[in-house]
Short mmCIF file of C-alpha atoms in Angstrom, two decimals:
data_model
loop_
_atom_site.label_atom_id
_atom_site.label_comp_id
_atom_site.label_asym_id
_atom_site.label_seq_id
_atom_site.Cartn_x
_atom_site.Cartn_y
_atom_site.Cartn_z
CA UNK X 1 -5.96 -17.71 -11.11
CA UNK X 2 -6.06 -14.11 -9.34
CA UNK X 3 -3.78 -12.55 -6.43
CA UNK X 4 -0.37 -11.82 -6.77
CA UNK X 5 2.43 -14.11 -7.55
CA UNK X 6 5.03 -15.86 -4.13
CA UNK X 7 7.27 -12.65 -3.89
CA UNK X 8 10.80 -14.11 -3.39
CA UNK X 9 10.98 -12.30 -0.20
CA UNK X 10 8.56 -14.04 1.69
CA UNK X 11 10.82 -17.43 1.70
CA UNK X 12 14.71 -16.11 1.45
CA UNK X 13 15.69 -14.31 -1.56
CA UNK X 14 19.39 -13.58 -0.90
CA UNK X 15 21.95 -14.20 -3.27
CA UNK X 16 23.25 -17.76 -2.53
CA UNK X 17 25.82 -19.63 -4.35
CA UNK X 18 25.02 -22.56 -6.97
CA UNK X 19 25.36 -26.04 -5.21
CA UNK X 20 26.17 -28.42 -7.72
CA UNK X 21 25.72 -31.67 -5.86
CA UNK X 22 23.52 -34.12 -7.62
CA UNK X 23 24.18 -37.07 -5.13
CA UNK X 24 22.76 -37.28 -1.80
CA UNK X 25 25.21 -37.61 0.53
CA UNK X 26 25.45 -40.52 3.47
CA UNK X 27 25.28 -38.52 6.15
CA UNK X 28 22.49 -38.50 9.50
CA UNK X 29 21.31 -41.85 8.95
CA UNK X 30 20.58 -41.16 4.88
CA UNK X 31 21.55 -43.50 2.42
CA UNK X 32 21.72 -42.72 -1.44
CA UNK X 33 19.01 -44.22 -3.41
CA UNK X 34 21.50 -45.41 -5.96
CA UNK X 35 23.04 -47.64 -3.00
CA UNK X 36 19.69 -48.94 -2.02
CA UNK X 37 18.50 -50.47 -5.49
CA UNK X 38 21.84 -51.55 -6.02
CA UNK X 39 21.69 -53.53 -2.72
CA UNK X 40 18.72 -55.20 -3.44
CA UNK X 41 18.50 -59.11 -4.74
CA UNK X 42 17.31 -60.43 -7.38
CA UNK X 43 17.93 -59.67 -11.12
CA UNK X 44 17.03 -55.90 -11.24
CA UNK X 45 18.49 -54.08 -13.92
CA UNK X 46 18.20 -50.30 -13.04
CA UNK X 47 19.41 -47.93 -16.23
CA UNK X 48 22.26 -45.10 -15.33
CA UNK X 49 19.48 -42.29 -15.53
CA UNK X 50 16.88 -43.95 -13.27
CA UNK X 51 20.48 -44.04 -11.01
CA UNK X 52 20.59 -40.72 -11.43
CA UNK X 53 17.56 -39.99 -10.66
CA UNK X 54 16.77 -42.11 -7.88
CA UNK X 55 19.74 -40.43 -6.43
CA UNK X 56 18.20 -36.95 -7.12
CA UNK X 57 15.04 -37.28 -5.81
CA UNK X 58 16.54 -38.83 -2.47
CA UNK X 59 19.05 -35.87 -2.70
CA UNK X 60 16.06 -32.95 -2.96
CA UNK X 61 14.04 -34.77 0.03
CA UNK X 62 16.89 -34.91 2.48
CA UNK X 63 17.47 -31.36 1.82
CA UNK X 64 13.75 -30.43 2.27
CA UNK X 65 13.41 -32.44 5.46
CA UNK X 66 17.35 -30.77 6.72
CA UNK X 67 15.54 -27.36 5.57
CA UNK X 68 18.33 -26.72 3.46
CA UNK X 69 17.21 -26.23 0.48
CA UNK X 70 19.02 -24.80 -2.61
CA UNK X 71 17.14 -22.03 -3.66
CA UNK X 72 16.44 -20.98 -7.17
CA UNK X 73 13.90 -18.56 -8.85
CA UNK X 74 11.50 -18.95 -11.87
CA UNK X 75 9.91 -16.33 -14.15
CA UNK X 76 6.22 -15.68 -13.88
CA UNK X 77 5.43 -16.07 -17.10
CA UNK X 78 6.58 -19.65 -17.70
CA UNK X 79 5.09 -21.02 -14.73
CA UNK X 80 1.75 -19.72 -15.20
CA UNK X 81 1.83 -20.53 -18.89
CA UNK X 82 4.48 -23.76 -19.84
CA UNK X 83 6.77 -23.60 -23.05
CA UNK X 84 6.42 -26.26 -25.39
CA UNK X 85 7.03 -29.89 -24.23
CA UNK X 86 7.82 -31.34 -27.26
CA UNK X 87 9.56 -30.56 -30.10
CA UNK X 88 7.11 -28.28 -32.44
CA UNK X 89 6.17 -29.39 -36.38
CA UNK X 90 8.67 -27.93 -39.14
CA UNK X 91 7.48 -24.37 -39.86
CA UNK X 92 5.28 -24.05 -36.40
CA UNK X 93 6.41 -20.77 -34.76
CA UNK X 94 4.09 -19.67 -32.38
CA UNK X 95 3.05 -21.23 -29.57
CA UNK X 96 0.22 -20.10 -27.07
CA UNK X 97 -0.99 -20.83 -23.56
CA UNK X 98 -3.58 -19.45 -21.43
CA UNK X 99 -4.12 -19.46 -17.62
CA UNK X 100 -7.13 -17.62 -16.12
CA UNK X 101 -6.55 -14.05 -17.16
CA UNK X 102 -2.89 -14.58 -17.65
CA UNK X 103 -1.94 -15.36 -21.54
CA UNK X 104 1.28 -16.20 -23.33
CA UNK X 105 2.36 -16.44 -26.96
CA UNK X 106 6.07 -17.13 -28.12
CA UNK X 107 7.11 -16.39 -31.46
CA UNK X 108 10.13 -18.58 -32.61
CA UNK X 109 13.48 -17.29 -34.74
CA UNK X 110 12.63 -18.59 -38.55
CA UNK X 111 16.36 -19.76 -38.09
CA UNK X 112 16.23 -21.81 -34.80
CA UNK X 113 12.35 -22.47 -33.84
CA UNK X 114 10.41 -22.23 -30.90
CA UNK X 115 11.83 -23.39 -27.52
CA UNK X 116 10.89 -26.56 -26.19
CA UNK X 117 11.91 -29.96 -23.49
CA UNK X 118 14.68 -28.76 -21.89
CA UNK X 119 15.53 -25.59 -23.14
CA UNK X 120 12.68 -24.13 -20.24
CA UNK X 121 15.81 -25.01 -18.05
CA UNK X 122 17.64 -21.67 -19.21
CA UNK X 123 15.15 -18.98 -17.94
CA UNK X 124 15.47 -20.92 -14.63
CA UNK X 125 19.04 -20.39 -14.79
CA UNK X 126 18.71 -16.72 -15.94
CA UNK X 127 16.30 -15.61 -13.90
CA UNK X 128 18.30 -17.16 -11.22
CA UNK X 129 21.65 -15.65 -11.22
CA UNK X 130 19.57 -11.78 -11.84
CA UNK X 131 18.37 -12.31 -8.46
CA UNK X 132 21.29 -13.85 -6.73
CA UNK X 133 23.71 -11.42 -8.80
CA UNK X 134 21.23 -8.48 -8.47
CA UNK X 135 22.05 -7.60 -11.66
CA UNK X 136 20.87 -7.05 -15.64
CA UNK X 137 23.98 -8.49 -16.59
CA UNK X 138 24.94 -12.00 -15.39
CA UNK X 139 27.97 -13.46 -15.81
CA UNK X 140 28.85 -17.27 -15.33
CA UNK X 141 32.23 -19.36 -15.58
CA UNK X 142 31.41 -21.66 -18.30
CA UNK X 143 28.91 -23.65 -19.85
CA UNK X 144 29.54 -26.98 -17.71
CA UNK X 145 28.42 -25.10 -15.00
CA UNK X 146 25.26 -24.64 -16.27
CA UNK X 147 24.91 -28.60 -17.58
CA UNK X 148 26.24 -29.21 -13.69
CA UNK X 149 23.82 -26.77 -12.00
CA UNK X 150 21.05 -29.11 -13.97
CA UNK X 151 22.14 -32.56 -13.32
CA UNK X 152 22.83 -32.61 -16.95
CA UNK X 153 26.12 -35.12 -18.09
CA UNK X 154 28.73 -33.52 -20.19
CA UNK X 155 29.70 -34.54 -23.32
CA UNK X 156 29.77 -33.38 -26.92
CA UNK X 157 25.85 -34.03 -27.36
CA UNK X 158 24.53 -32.01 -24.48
CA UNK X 159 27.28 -29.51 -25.31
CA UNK X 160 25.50 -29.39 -29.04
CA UNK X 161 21.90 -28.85 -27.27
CA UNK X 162 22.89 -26.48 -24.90
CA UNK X 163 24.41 -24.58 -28.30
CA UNK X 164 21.20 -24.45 -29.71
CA UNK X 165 18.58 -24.04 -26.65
CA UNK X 166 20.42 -20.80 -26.13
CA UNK X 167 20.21 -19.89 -29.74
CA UNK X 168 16.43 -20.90 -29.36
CA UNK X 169 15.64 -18.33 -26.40
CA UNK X 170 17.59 -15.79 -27.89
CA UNK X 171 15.61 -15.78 -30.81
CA UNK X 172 12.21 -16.39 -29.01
CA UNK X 173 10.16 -12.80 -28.67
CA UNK X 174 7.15 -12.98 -26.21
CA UNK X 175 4.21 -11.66 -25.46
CA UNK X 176 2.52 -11.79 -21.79
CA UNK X 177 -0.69 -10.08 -21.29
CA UNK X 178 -3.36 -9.92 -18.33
CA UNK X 179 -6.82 -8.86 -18.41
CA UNK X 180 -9.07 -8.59 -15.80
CA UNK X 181 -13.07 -7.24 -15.75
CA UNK X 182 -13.57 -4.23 -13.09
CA UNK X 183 -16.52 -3.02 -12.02
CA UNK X 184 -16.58 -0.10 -15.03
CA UNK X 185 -14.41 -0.90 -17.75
CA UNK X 186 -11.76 -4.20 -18.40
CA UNK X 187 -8.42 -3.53 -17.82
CA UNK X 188 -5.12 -5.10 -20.00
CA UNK X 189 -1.94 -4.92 -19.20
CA UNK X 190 0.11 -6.55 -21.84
CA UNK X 191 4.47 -7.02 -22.39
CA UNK X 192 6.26 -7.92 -25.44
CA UNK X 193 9.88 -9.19 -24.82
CA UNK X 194 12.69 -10.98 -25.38
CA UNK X 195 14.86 -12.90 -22.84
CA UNK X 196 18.61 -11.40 -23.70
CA UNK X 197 19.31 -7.80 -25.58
CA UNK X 198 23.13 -9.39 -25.78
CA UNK X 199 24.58 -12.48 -25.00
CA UNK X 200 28.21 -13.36 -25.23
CA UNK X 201 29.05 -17.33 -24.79
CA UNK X 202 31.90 -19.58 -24.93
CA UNK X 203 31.71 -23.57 -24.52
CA UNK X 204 34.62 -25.87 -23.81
CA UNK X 205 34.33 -29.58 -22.69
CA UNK X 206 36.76 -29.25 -19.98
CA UNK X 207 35.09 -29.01 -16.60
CA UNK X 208 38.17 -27.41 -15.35
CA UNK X 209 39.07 -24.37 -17.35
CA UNK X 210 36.65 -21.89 -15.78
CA UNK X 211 37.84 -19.15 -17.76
CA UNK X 212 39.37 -18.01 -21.09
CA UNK X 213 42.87 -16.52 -20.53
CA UNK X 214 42.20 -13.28 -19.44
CA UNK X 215 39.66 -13.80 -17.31
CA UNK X 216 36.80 -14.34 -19.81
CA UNK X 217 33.44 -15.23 -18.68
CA UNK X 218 30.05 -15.85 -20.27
CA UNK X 219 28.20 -13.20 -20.36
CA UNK X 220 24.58 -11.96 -20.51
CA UNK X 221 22.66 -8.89 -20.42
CA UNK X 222 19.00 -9.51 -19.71
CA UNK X 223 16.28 -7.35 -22.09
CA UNK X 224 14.80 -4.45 -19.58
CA UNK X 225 11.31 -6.07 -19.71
CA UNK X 226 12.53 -9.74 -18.74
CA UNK X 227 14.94 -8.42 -15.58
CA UNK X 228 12.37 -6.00 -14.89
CA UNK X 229 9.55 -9.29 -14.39
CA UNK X 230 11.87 -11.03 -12.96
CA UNK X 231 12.47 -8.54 -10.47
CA UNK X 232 9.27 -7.94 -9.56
CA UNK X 233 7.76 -11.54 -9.32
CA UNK X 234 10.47 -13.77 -8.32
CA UNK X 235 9.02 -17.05 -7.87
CA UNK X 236 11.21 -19.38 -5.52
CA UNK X 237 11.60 -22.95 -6.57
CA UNK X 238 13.86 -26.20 -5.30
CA UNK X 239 16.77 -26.14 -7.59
CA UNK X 240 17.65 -29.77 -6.55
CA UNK X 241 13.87 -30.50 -7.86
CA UNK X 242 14.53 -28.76 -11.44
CA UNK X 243 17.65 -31.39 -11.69
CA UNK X 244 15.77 -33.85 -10.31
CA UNK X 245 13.16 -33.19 -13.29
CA UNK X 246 15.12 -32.20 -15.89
CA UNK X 247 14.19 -35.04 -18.61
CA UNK X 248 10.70 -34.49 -17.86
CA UNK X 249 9.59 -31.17 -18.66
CA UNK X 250 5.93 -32.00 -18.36
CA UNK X 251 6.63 -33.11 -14.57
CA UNK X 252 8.99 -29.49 -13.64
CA UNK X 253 6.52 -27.41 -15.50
CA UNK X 254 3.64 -29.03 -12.86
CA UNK X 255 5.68 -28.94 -9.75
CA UNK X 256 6.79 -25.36 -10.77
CA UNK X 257 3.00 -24.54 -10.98
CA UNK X 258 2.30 -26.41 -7.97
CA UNK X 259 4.82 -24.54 -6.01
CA UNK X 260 3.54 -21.27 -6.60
CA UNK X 261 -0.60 -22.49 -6.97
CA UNK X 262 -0.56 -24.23 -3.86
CA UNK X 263 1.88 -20.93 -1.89
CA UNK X 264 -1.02 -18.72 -2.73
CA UNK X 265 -3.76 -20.66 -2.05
CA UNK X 266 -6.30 -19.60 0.51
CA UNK X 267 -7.12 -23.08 1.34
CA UNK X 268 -8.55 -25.91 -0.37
CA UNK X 269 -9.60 -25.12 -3.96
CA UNK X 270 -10.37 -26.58 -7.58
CA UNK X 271 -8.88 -26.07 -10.53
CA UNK X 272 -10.59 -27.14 -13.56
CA UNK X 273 -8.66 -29.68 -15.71
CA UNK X 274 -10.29 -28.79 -18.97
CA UNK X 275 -12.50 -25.84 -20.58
CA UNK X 276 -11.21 -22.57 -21.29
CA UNK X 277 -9.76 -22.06 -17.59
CA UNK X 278 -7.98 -25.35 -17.62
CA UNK X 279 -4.88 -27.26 -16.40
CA UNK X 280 -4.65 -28.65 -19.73
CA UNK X 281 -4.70 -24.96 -21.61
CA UNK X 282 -2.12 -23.70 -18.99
CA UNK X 283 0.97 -26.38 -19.54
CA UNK X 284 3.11 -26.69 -22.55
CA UNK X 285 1.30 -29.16 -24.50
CA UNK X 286 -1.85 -29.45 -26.14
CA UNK X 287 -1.81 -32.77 -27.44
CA UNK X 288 -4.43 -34.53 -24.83
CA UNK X 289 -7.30 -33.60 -26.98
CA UNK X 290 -8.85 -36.83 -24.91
CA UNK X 291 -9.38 -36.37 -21.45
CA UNK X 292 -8.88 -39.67 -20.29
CA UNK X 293 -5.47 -39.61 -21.28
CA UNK X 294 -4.64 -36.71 -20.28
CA UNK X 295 -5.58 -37.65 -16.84
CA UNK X 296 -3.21 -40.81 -17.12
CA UNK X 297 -0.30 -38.67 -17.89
CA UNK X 298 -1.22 -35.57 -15.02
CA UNK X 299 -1.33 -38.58 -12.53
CA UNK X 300 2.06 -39.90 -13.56
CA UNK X 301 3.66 -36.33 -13.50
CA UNK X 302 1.72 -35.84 -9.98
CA UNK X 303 3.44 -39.23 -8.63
CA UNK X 304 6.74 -37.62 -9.37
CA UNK X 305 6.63 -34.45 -8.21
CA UNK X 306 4.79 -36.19 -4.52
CA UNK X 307 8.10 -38.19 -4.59
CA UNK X 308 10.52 -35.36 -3.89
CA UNK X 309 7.40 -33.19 -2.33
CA UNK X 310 5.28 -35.70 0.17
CA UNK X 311 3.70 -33.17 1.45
CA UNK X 312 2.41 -32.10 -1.46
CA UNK X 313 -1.78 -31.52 -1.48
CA UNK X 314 -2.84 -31.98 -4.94
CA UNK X 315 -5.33 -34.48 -5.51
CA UNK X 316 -7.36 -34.98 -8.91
CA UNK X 317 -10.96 -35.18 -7.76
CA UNK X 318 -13.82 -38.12 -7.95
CA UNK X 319 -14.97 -37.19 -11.20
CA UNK X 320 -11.66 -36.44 -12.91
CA UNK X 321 -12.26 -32.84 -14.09
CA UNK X 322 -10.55 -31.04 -11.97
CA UNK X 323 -7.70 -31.10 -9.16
CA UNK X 324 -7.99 -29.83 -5.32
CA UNK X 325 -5.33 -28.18 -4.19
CA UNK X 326 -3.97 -26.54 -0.52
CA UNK X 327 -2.21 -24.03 0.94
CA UNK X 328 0.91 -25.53 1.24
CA UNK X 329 4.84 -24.64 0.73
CA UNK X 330 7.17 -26.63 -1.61
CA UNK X 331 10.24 -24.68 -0.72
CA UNK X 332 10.93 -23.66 3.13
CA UNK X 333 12.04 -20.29 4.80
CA UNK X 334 15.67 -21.17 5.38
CA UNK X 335 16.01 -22.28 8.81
CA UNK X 336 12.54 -23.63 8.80
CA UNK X 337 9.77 -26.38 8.60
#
């Protein structure tokens, strides 16, 4: 993959406020999806998180088609190169992805491990709030507005996972490198990191205390190196679309990479699903040793991301080595189609 990353600037990068609806509205003709399968007759037993996300997804297309999207920003890093899907073996501490010339290792905290699932949602919300809060240091009310900003329920569990994905990226030190071939000599420009150089966090299970007597609010100052990329490669992305896919991690890390692949494409162009340069080498797993299976799962992620994103151009190809992709824009210039 070559050319510089979607600059934020291009689509609308100012600061906007967090919306934390997760329902769509019934508004304009729109009815919520939870309302439609809940209408229907017959026997069908729909679970509260296929509710949820029904709802979601119908949420994140009205907004697209309303071109009103709530606008969020990713790192480069972790959508060219995915964090670990699933939850690594005891001991495992280093993780590593490659895409094109672009290559990422994590090293985990002995104490807490590597990152992994959901715990890619936090540099989302980090790198986020530096670019709407133009700042280093971010501050936010409490930690149910973070679970909210997700889609994520509140209770004592996700409170407890939320606890220790932030202990997780705190701990996690990276390593993001390019290399490229000129005509004379190759040329490497490499970054070791971590996310936060201090981090000061409180977590109550009352949606309604936003802050500590006294005013108290989290707080978070951003290492130099992370606020720095983030502030030179902001990569817009559909916040209602990172609720939406939230409990699949597999599925956001693909329509994160889809966003920004198919933004700077040139027109219609291949990407290898396999080999060195691969799909497979460039998201957070490496557990589809068999291509055939992998291709079962990549087609399941690609059904839901075209759910919230019809418009979206990826295609796997005849022989089912590769996947065509298009120019094309999964988050609008405010104002626009």
């Amino acid at each position: 993959m070559s050319g510089d990353v979607a600059r934020g600037e291009h689509l609308n990068n100012r600061p906007q406020p967090f919306s934390t609806t997760t329902r769509a509205h019934q508004h304009h003709g729109f009815q919520s999806a939870g309302s439609i399968l809940r209408s229907l007759p017959g026997d069908l037993v729909v679970s509260k998180q296929k509710l949820r996300r029904a709802d979601a997804i119908a949420c994140v297309r009205m907004k697209r088609q309303e071109a009103n999207q709530n606008l969020g920003f990713a790192s480069r890093p972790f959508v060219l190169c995915g964090l670990p899907i699933k939850k690594p073996a005891a001991g495992q501490l280093l993780h590593e992805r490659r895409n094109g010339q672009f290559s990422l290792q994590v090293t985990g905290h002995p104490s807490y491990g590597l990152p992994w699932g959901q715990d890619r949602l936090i540099p989302i919300f980090l790198a986020t709030l530096a670019i709407r809060q133009q700042s280093q240091t971010i501050q936010f009310r409490s930690a149910a507005e973070m679970l909210d900003s997700f889609g994520m329920q509140q209770g004592g569990t996700q409170y407890r996972r939320l606890v220790a994905a932030f202990q997780r990226i705190c701990g996690a030190t990276i390593f993001f490198g390019t290399d490229t071939q000129r005509e004379r000599a190759a040329v490497v420009h490499q970054a070791r990191f971590n996310f936060m150089s201090e981090a000061r966090i409180w977590y109550s299970r009352d949606a309604d205390q936003a802050t500590l007597p006294g005013g108290f609010q989290n707080e978070i100052v951003l290492s130099h190196e992370f606020f720095k990329e983030i502030m030179s490669h902001p990569i817009p992305t559909d916040m209602e679309a990172a609720k939406a896919l939230s409990c699949s991690p597999a599925a956001l890390d693909l329509f994160m990479w889809l966003s920004y692949r198919c933004f700077v494409a040139k027109g219609r162009e291949r990407v290898p699903l396999f080999g060195d340069f691969g799909l497979v080498n460039q998201l957070g797993s490496s557990d589809y040793a068999r291509p055939r299976k992998f291709r079962e799962r990549l087609e399941g992620w690609l059904d839901l991301v075209r759910s919230m994103w019809p418009e979206c151009p990826a295609v796997m190809d005849t022989t089912g080595t590769g996947l065509w992709v298009d120019r094309a824009a999964a988050v609008l210039p405010a104002g626009g189609k």
